[in-house]
Coordinates of N, CA, C and O in Angstrom, one line a residue:
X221 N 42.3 69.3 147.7 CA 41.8 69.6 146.4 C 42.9 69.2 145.4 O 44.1 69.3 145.5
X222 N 42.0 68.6 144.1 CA 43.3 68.2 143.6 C 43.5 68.8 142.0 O 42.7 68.9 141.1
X223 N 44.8 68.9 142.0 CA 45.1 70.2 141.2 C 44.8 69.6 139.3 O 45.3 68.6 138.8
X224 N 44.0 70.5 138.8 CA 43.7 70.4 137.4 C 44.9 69.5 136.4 O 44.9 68.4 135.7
X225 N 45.4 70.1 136.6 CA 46.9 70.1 135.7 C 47.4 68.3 136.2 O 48.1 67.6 135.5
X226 N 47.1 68.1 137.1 CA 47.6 66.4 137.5 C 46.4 65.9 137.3 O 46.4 65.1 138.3
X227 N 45.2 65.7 136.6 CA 44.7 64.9 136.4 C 44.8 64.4 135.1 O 44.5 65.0 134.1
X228 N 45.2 63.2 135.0 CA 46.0 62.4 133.7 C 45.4 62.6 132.5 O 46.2 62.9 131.5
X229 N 43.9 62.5 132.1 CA 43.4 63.4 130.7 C 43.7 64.6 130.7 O 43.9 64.9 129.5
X230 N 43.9 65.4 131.4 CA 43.7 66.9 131.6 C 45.2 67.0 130.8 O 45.4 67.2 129.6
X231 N 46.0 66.8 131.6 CA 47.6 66.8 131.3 C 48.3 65.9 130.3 O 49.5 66.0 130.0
X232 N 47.3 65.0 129.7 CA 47.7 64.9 128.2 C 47.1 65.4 127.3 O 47.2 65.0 126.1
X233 N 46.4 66.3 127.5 CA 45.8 67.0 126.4 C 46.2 68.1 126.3 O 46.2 68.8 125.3
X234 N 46.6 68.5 127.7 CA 47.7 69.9 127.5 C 49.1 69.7 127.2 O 50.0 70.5 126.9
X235 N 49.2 68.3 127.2 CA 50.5 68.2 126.5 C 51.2 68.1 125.0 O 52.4 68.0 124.7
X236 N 50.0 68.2 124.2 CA 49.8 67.8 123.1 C 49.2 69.6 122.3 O 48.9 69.9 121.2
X237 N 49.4 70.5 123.8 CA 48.5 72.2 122.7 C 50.6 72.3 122.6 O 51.7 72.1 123.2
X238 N 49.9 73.1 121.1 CA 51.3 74.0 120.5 C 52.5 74.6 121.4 O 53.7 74.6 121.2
X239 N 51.8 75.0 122.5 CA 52.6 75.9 123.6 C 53.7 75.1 124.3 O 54.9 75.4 124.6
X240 N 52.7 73.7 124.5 CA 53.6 72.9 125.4 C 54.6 71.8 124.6 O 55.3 70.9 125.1
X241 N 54.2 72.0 123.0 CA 55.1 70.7 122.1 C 56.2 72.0 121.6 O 57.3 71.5 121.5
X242 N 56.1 73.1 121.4 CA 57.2 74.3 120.6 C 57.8 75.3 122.0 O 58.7 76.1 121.9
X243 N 57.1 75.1 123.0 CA 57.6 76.2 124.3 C 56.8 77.7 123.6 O 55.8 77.9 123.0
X244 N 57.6 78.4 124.1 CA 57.7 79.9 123.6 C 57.4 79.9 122.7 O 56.3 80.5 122.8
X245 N 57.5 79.8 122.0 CA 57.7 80.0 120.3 C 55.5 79.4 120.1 O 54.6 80.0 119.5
X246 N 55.5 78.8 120.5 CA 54.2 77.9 120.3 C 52.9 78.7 121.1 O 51.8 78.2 121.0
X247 N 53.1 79.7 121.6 CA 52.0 80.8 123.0 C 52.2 82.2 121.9 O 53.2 82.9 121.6
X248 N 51.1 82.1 121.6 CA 50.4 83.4 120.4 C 50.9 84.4 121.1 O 51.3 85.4 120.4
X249 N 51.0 84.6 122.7 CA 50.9 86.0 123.2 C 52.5 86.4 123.3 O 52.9 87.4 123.8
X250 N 53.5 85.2 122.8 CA 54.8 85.4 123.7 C 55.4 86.4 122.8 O 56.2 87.0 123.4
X251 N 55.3 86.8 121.4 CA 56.0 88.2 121.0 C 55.8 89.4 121.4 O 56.6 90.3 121.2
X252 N 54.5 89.7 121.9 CA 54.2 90.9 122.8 C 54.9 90.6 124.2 O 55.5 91.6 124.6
X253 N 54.9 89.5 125.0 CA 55.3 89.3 126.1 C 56.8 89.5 126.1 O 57.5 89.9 127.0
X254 N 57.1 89.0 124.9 CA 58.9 89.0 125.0 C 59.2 90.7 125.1 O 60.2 91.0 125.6
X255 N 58.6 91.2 124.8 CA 58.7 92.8 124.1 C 58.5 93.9 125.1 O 58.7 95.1 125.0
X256 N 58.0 93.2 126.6 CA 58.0 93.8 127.8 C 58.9 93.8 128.7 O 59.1 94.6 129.5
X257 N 59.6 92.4 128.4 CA 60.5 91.7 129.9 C 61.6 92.6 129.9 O 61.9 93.3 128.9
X258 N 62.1 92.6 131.1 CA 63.3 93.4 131.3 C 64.4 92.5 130.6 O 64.3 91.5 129.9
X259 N 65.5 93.1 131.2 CA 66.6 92.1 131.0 C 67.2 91.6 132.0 O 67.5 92.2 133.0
X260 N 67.3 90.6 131.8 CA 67.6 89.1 132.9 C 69.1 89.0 133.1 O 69.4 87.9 133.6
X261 N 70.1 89.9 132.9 CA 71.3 89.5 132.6 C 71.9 89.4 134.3 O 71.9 90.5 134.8
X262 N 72.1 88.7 134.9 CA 72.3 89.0 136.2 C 71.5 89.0 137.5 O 71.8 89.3 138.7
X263 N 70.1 88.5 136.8 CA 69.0 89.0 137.9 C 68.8 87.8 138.4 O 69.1 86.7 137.9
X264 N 68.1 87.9 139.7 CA 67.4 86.0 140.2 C 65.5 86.6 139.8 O 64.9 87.6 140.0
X265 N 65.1 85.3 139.1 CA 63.9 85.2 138.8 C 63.2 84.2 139.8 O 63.6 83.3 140.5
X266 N 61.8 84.6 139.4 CA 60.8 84.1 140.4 C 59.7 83.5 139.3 O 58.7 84.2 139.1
X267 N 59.6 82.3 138.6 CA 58.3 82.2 137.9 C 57.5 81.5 138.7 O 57.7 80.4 139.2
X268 N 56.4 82.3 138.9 CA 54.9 81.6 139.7 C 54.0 81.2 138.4 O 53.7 81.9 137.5
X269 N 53.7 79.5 138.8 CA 53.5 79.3 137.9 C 53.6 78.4 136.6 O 52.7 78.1 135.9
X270 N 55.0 78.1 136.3 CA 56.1 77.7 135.9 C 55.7 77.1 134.6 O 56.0 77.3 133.5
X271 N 54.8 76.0 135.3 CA 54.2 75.3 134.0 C 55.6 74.4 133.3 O 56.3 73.6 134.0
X272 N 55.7 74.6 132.4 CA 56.7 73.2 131.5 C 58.1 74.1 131.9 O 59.1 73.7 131.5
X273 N 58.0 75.3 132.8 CA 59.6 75.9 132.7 C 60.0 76.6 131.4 O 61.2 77.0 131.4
X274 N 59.3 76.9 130.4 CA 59.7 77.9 129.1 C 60.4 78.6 130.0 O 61.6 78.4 130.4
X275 N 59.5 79.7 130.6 CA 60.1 81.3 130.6 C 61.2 80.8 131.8 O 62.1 81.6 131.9
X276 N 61.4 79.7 132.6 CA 62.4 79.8 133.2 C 63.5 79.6 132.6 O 64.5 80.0 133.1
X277 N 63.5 78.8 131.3 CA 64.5 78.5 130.5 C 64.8 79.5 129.9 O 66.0 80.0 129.9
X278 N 64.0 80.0 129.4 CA 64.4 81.5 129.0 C 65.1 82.7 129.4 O 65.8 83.4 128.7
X279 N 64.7 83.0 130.9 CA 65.4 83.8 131.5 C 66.7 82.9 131.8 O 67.8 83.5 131.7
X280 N 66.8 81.8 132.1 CA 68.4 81.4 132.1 C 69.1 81.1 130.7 O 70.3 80.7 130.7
X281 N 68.4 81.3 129.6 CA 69.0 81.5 128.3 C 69.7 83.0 128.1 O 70.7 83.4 127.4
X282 N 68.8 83.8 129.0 CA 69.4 85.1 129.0 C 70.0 85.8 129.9 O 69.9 87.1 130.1
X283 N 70.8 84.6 130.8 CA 71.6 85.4 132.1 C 71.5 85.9 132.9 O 72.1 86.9 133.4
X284 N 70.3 84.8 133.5 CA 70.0 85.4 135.2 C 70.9 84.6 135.9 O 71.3 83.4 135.7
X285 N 71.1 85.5 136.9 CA 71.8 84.8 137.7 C 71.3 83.2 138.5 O 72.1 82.3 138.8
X286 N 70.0 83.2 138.7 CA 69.3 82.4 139.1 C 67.6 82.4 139.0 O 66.8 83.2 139.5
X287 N 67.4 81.4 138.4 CA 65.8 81.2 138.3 C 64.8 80.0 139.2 O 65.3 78.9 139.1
X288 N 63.7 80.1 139.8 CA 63.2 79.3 140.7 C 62.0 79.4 139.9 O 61.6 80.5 139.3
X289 N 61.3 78.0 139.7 CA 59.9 77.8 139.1 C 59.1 77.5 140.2 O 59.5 76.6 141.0
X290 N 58.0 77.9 140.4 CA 57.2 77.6 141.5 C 55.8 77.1 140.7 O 55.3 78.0 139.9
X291 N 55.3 76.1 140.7 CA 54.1 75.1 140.4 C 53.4 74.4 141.1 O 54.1 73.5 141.7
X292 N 51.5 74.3 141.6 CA 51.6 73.4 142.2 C 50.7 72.6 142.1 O 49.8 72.3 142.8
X293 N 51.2 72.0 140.9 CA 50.7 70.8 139.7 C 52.1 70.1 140.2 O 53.0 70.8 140.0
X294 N 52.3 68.5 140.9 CA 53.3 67.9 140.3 C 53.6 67.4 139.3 O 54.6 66.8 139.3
X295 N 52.9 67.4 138.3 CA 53.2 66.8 136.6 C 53.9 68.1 136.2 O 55.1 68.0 136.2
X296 N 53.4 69.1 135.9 CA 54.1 70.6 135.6 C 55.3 70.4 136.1 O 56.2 70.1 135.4
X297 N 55.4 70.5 137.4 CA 57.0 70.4 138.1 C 58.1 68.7 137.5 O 59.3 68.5 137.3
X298 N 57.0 68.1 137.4 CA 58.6 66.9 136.7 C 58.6 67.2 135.2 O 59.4 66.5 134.5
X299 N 57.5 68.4 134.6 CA 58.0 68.3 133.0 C 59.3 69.5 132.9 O 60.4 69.5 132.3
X300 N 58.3 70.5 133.7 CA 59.4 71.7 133.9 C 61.0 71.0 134.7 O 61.9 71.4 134.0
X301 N 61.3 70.5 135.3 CA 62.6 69.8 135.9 C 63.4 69.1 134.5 O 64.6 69.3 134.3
X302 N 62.4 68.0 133.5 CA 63.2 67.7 132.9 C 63.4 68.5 131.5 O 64.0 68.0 130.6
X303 N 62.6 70.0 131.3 CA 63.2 70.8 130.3 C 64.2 71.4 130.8 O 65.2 71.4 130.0
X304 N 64.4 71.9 132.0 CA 65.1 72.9 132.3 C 66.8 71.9 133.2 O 67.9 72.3 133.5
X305 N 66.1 70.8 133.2 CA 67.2 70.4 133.8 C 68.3 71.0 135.4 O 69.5 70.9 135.7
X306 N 66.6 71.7 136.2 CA 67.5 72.2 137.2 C 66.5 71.5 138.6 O 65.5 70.8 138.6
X307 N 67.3 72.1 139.5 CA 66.6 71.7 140.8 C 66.3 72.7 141.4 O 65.8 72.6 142.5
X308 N 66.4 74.3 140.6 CA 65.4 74.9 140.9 C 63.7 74.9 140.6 O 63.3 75.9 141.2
X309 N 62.9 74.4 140.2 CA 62.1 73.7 139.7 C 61.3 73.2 141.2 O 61.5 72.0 141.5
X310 N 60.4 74.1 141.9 CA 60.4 73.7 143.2 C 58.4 74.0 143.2 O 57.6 74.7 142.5
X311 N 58.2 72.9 144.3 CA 56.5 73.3 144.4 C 56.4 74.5 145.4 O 55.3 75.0 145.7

């Protein structure tokens, strides 16, 4: 089956909504969402899901010890790899 998110219209037109051109800042829901998270100072994170890597950037913006993105779109995983710049960034 082949996954939404890698099909080449699909994934430039999601690349072009607010969320994925601003990150965080650009997803209507992320000031209530920010307003729940724990604090990351120390913790290993698990994002299922991952998408472009925001919230993984984010939790390592805010001192987790370690963050793993799990995606299983490979376009998602090489955009998330080159925001976040890690090789946690895994299918």
């Amino acid at each position: 089956m082949t996954n939404l998110y890698d099909n080449p219209a699909f994934f430039e037109k999601y690349s072009q909504m607010l969320r994925s051109v601003k990150g965080l800042d650009g997803a209507g829901e992320w000031p209530a969402l920010r307003g729940i998270l724990p604090d990351f100072q120390g913790k290993r994170v698990l994002d299922l899901g991952c998408g472009f890597g925001w919230h993984c950037l984010y939790a390592a913006e805010c001192g987790a010890e370690k963050v793993i993105g799990v995606d299983s779109s490979a376009k998602m995983l090489f955009k998330a790899k080159q925001q976040t710049r890690s090789n946690d960034v895994i299918t």
